[in-house]
Coordinates of C-alpha atoms and ligand atoms in Angstrom, one line a residue:
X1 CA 97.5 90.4 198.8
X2 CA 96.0 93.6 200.0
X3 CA 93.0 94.5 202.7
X4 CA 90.0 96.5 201.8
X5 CA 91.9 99.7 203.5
X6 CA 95.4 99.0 202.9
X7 CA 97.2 98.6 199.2
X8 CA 100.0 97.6 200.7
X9 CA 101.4 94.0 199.7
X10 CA 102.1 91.8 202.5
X11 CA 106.0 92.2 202.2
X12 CA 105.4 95.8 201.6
X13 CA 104.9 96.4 205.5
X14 CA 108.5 96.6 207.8
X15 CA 108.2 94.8 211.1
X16 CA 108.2 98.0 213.2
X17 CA 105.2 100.8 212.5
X18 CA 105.2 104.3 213.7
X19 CA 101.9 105.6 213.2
X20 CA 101.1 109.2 213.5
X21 CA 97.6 110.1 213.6
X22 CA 97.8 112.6 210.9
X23 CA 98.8 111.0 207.1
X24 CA 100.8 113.8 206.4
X25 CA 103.1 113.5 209.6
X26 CA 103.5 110.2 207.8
X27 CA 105.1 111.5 204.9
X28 CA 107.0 113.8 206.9
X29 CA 108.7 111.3 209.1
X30 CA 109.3 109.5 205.9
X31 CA 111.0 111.9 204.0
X32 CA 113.1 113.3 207.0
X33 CA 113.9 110.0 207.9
X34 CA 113.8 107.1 206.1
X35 CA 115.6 106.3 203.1
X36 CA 114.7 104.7 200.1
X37 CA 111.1 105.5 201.2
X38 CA 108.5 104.3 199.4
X39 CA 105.1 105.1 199.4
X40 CA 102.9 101.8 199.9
X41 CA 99.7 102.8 200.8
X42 CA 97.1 105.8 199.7
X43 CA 94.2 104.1 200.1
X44 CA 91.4 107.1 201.9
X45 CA 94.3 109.5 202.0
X46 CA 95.5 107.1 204.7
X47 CA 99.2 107.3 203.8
X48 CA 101.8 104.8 204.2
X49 CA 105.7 104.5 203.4
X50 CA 108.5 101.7 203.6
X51 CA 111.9 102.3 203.8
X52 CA 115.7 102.1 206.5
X53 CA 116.8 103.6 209.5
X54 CA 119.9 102.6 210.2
X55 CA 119.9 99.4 207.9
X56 CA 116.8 98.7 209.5
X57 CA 113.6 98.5 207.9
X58 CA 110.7 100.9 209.0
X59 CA 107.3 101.7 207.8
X60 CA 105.1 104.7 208.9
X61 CA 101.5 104.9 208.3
X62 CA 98.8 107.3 209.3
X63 CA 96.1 106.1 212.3
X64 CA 93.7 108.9 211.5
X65 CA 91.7 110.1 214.6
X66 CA 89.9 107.7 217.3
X67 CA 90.2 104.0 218.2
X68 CA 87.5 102.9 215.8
X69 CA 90.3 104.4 212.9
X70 CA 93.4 103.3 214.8
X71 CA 91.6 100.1 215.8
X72 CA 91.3 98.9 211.7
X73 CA 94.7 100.0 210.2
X74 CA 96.4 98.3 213.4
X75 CA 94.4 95.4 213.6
X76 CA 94.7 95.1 209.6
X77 CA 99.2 96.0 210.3
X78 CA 99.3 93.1 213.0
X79 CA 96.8 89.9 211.5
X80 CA 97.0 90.4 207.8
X81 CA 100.8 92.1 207.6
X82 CA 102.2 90.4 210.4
X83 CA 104.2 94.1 211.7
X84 CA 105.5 92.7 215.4
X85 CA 105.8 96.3 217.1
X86 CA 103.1 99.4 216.2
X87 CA 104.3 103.1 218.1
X88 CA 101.9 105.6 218.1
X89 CA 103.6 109.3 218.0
X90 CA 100.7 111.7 218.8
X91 CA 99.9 114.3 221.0
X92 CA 98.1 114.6 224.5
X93 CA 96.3 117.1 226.7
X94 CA 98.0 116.8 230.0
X95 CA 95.8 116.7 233.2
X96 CA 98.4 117.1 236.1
X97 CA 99.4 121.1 236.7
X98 CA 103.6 120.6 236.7
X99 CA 103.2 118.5 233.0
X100 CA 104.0 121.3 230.6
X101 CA 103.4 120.9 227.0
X102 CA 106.3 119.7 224.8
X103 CA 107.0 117.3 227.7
X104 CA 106.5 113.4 226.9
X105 CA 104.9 110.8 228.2
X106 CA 105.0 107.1 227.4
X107 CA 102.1 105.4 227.8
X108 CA 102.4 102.2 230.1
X109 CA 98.7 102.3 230.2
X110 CA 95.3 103.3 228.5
X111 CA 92.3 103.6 230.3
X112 CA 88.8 104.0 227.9
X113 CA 85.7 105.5 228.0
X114 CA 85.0 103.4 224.9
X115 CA 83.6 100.1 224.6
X116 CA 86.4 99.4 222.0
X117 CA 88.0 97.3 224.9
X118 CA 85.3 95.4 226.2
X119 CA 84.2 93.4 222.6
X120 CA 85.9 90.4 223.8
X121 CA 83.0 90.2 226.9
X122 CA 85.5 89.6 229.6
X123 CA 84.3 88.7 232.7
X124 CA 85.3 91.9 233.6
X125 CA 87.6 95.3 233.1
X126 CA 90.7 94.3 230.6
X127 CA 93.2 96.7 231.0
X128 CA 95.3 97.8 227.9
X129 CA 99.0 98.2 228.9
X130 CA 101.7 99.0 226.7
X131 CA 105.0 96.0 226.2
X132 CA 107.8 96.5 228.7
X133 CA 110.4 95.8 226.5
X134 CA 109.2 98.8 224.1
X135 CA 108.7 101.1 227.1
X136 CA 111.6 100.3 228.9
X137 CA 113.8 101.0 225.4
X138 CA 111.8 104.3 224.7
X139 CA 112.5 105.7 228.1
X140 CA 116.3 104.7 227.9
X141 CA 116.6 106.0 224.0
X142 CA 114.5 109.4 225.8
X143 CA 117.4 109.8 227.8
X144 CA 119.8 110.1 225.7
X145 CA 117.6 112.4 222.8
X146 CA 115.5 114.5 225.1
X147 CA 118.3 114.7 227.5
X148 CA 117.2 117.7 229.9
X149 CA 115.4 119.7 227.2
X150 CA 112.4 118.5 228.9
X151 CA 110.7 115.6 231.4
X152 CA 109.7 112.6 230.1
X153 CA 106.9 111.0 232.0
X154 CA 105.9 107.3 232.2
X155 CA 102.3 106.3 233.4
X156 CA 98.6 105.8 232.5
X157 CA 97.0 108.1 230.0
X158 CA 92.7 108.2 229.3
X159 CA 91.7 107.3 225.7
X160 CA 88.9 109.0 225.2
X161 CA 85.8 108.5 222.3
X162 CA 85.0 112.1 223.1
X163 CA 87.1 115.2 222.1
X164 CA 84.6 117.6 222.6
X165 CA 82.8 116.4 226.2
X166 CA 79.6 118.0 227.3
X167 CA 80.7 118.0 231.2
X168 CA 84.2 120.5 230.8
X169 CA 85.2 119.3 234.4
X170 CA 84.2 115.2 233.7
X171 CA 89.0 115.2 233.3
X172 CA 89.3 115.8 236.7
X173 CA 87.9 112.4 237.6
X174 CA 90.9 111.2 236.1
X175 CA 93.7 113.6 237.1
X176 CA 92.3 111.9 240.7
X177 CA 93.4 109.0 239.7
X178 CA 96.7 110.0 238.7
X179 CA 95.9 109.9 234.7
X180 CA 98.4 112.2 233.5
X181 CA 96.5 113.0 230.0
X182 CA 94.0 112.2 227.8
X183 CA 94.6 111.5 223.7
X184 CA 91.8 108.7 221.3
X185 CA 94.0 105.6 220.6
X186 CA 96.1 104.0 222.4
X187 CA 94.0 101.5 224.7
X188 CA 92.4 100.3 220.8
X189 CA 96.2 99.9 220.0
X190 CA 96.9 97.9 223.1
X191 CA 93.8 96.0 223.2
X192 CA 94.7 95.0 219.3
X193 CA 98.1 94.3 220.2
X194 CA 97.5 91.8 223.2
X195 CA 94.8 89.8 221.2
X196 CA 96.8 89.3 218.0
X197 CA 100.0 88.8 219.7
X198 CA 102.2 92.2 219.0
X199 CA 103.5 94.9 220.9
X200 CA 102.7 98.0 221.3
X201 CA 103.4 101.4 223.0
X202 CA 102.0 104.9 222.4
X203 CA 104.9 107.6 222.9
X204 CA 102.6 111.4 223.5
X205 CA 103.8 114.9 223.7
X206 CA 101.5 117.4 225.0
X207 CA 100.2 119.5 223.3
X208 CA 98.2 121.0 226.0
X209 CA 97.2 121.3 228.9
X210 CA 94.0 121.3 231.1
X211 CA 95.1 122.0 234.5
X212 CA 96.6 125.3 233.4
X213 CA 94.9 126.4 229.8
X214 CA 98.8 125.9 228.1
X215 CA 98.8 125.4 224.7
X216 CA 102.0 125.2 222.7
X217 CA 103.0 127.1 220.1
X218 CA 104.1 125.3 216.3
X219 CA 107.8 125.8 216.6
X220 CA 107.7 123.8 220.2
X221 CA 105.5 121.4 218.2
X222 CA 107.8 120.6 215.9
X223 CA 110.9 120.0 217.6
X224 CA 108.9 117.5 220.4
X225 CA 107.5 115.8 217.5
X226 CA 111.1 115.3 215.7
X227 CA 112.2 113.9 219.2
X228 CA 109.2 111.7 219.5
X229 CA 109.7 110.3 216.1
X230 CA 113.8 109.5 216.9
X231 CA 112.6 107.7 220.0
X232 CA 110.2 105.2 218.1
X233 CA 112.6 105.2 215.4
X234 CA 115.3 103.6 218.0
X235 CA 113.0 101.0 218.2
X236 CA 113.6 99.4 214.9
Ligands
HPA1 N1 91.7 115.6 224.1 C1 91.9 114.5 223.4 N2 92.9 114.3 222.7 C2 93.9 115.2 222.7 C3 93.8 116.4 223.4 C4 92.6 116.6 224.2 O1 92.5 117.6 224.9 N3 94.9 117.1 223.2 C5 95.7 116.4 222.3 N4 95.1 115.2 222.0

């Protein structure tokens, strides 16, 4: 059985996700990666592939932009596919002046300007957080790959509806309250992943940053992305 957005068949899908925004990082991580990848999913470009890491079987599967996007394909990866563990690998804009970009940052938690999180009608604020047991494993596997090529940084990030925002100081708000960046997903990923029961954690490099106009050039890109994908990938 397949979903409307997924061709996928139910065994099709490995218990652990990563999930790049863009489908094509998909494919990469796939073919760098994985072996005896197969492709399982094309459905709106949205590409998705099966196949082992270290005897272990992994999938990874586009998010596309924004939590509405992220918000289906996970929602669809944890009820209908029954994946246990989704990692986002995507990039941030940092807010804080001494983050500089290639650094990573795991996301313990996701604030939102978007009402993604608030659907349920809690009598209150819920607050997305990322699973311990994944953060605590990426920051140890960090270690070890990242080594002292550059700082890896656990805390809050701001998942924002809004990549172009009319107000171009409305960031600082949150660097005030020690948000180190901003990226579009992760508090839909968390929020999907506390009411259906799987875990989650969104693993960023920056790609920019606010504080001090840095922007990073492809080559840096590249290699922070390849570490950022053998992180999540230690999480199989
Ligand atoms: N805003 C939102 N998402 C991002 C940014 C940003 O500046 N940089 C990388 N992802």
């Amino acid at each position: 059985m397949t979903t409307v957005h997924n061709q996928a068949q139910k065994g099709d899908i490995a218990d652990l996700v990563l999930m790049p925004g863009d489908p094509l990082r998909a494919k990469h991580v796939a073919e760098k990666y994985l072996s005896n990848a197969k492709q399982v999913n094309s459905v709106r470009g949205m590409l998705a592939f099966t196949g082992s890491y270290n005897g272990k079987h992994v999938s990874v599967m586009g998010s596309g932009m924004g939590m509405p996007s992220i918000g289906i394909y996970s929602y669809e990866l944890f009820d209908h596919y029954e994946a246990k563990k989704i990692i986002r690998i995507g990039t941030c804009g940092a807010y804080l002046e001494d983050i500089n970009v290639a650094d990573i940052i795991l996301a313990q938690g996701a604030c939102t300007n978007s009402a993604y999180t608030s659907q349920n009608r809690l009598n209150g604020v819920y607050a997305p957080i990322s699973d311990f047991s994944l953060l605590l494993a990426a920051y140890e596997a960090s270690q070890k790959i990242v080594g002292s090529q550059r700082n890896v940084r656990v805390g809050n990030v701001l998942s924002s509806d809004v990549f172009y925002t009319i107000d171009p100081d409305e960031w600082k708000k949150w660097r005030d309250m020690g948000v180190l960046a901003v990226e579009m997903e992760a508090a839909a990923l968390y929020f999907n992943a506390a009411r259906l029961g799987g875990k989650a954690l969104a693993i960023l490099t920056v790609s920019d940053n606010l504080a001090t106009g840095e922007s990073s050039s492809s080559e840096v890109r590249e290699k922070s992305f390849t570490q950022m994908a053998q992180i999540a990938l230690e999480l199989a």
